[in-house]
Short mmCIF file of C-alpha atoms in Angstrom, two decimals:
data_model
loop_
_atom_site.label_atom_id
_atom_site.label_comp_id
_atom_site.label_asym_id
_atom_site.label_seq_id
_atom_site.Cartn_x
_atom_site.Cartn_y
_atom_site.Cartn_z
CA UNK L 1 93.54 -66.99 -109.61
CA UNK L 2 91.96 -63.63 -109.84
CA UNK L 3 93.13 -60.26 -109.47
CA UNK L 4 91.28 -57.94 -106.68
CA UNK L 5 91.38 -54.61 -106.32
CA UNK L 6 93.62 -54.02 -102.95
CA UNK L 7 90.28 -52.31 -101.29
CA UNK L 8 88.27 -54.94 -102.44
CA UNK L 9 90.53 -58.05 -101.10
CA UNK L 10 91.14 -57.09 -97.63
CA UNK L 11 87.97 -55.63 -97.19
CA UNK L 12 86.37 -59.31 -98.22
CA UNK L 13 89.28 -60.85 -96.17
CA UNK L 14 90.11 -59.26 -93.31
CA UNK L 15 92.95 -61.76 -92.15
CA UNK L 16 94.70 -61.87 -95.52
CA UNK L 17 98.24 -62.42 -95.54
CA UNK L 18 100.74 -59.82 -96.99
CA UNK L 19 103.84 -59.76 -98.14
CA UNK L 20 105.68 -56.27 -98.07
CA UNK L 21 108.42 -55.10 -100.49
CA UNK L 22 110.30 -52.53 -99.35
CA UNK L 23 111.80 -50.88 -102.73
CA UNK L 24 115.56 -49.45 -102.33
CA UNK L 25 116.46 -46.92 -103.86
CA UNK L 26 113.31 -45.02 -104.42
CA UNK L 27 112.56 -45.19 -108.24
CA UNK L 28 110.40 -43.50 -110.83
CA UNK L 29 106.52 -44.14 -111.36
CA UNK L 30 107.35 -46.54 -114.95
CA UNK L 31 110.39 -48.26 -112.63
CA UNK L 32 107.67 -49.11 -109.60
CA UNK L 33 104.74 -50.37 -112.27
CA UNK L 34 107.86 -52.81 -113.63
CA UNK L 35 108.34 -53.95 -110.53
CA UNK L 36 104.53 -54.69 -110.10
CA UNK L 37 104.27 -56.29 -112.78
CA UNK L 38 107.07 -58.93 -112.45
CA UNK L 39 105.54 -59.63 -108.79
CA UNK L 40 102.21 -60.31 -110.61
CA UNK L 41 104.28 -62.49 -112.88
CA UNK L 42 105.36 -64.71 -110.29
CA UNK L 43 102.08 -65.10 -108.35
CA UNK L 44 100.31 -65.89 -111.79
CA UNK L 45 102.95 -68.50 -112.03
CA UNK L 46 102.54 -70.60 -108.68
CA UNK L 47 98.44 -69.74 -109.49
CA UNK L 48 97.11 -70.43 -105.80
CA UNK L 49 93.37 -70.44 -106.29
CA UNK L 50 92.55 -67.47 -103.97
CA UNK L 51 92.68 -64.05 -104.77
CA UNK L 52 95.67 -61.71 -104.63
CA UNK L 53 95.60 -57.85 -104.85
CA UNK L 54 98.91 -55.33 -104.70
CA UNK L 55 99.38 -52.05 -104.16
CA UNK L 56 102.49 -49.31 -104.35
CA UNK L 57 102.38 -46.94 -101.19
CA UNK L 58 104.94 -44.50 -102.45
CA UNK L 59 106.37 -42.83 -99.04
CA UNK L 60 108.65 -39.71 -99.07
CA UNK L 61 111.96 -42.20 -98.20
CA UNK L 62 110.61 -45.18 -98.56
CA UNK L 63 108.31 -46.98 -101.07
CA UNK L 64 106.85 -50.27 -100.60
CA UNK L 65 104.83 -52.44 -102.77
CA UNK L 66 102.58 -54.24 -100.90
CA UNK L 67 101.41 -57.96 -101.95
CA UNK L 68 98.10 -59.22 -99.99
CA UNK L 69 96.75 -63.31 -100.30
CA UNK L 70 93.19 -63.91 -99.74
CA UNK L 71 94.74 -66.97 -98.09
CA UNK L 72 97.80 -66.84 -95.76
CA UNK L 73 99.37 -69.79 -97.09
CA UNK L 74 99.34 -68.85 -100.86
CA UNK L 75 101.05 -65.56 -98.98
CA UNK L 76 103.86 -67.96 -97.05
CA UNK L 77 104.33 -69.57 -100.30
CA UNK L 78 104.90 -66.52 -102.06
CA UNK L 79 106.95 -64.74 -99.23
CA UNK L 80 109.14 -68.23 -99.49
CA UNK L 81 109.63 -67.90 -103.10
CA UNK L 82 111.06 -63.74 -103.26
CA UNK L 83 112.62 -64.84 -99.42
CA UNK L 84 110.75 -62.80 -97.01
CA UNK L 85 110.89 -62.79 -93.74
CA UNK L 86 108.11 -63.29 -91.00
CA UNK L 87 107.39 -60.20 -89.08
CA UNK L 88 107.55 -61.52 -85.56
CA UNK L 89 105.43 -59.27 -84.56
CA UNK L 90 102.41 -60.16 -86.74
CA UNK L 91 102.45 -64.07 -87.94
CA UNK L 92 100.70 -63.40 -91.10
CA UNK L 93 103.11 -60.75 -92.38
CA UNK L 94 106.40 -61.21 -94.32
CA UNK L 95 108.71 -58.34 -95.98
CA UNK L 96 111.92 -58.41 -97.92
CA UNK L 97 113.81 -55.65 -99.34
CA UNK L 98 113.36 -55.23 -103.37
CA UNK L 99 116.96 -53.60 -104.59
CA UNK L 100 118.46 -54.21 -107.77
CA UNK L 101 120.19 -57.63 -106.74
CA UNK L 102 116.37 -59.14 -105.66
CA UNK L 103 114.84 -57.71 -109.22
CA UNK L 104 117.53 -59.23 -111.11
CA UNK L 105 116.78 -62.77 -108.98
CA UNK L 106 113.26 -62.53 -109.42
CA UNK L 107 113.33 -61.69 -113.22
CA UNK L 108 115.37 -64.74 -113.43
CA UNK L 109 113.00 -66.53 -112.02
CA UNK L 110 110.29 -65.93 -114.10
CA UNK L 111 112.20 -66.50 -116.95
CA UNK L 112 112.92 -69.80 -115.64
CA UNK L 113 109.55 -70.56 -115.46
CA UNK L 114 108.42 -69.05 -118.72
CA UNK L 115 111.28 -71.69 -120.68
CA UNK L 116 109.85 -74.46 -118.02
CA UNK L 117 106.33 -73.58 -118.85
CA UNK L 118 106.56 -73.71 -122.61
CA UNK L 119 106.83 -77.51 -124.46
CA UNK L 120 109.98 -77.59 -126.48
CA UNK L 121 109.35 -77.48 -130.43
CA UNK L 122 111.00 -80.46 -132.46
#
């Protein structure tokens, strides 16, 4: 699955699903790029075919990371998988709030399927 630029993806798809972190507390710079990268961990792992892009938009109280799906279901899947929830408002939208509890679930995730992913050595 490629990796877009965030300009370049919803520029190309206008409709894209997103998926919106919401990161509490606010962190560092090196904190929010660790963050980013475990979300691009576990998008590379379900690898939906279409692109994906992210983005941080650091805010004075708030900081989200922002995930965007070339294809809203690859987004619902994803949203499913960190449990977002549906904006009601907008159908192809989905946030969650990213504390230390969530990072610690999702970095168990992707260890989990890192030790699924490899074949065992005899």
């Amino acid at each position: 699955m490629p990796r877009m630029e965030w300009d370049d993806l919803v520029e190309r798809h206008p409709g894209s699903g997103t998926v919106h972190a919401r990161i509490t507390p606010v962190r560092g710079s090196r904190y929010l790029r660790g963050l980013r990268s475990l979300l691009h961990k576990l998008m590379e792992k379900d690898a939906p075919a279409a692109a994906y892009a992210t983005k941080l938009a650091p805010g004075e109280d708030v900081t989200e990371l922002l995930c965007a799906f070339a294809e809203t279901a690859h987004a619902e899947a994803f949203a499913h998988r960190v449990g977002a929830d549906r904006l009601k408002a907008e159908a192809h939208r989905w946030h969650f709030e990213l504390d230390a509890a969530k990072h610690v679930q999702l970095a168990g995730q992707v260890e989990e399927l890192e030790r699924n992913r490899k074949p065992e050595r005899t």
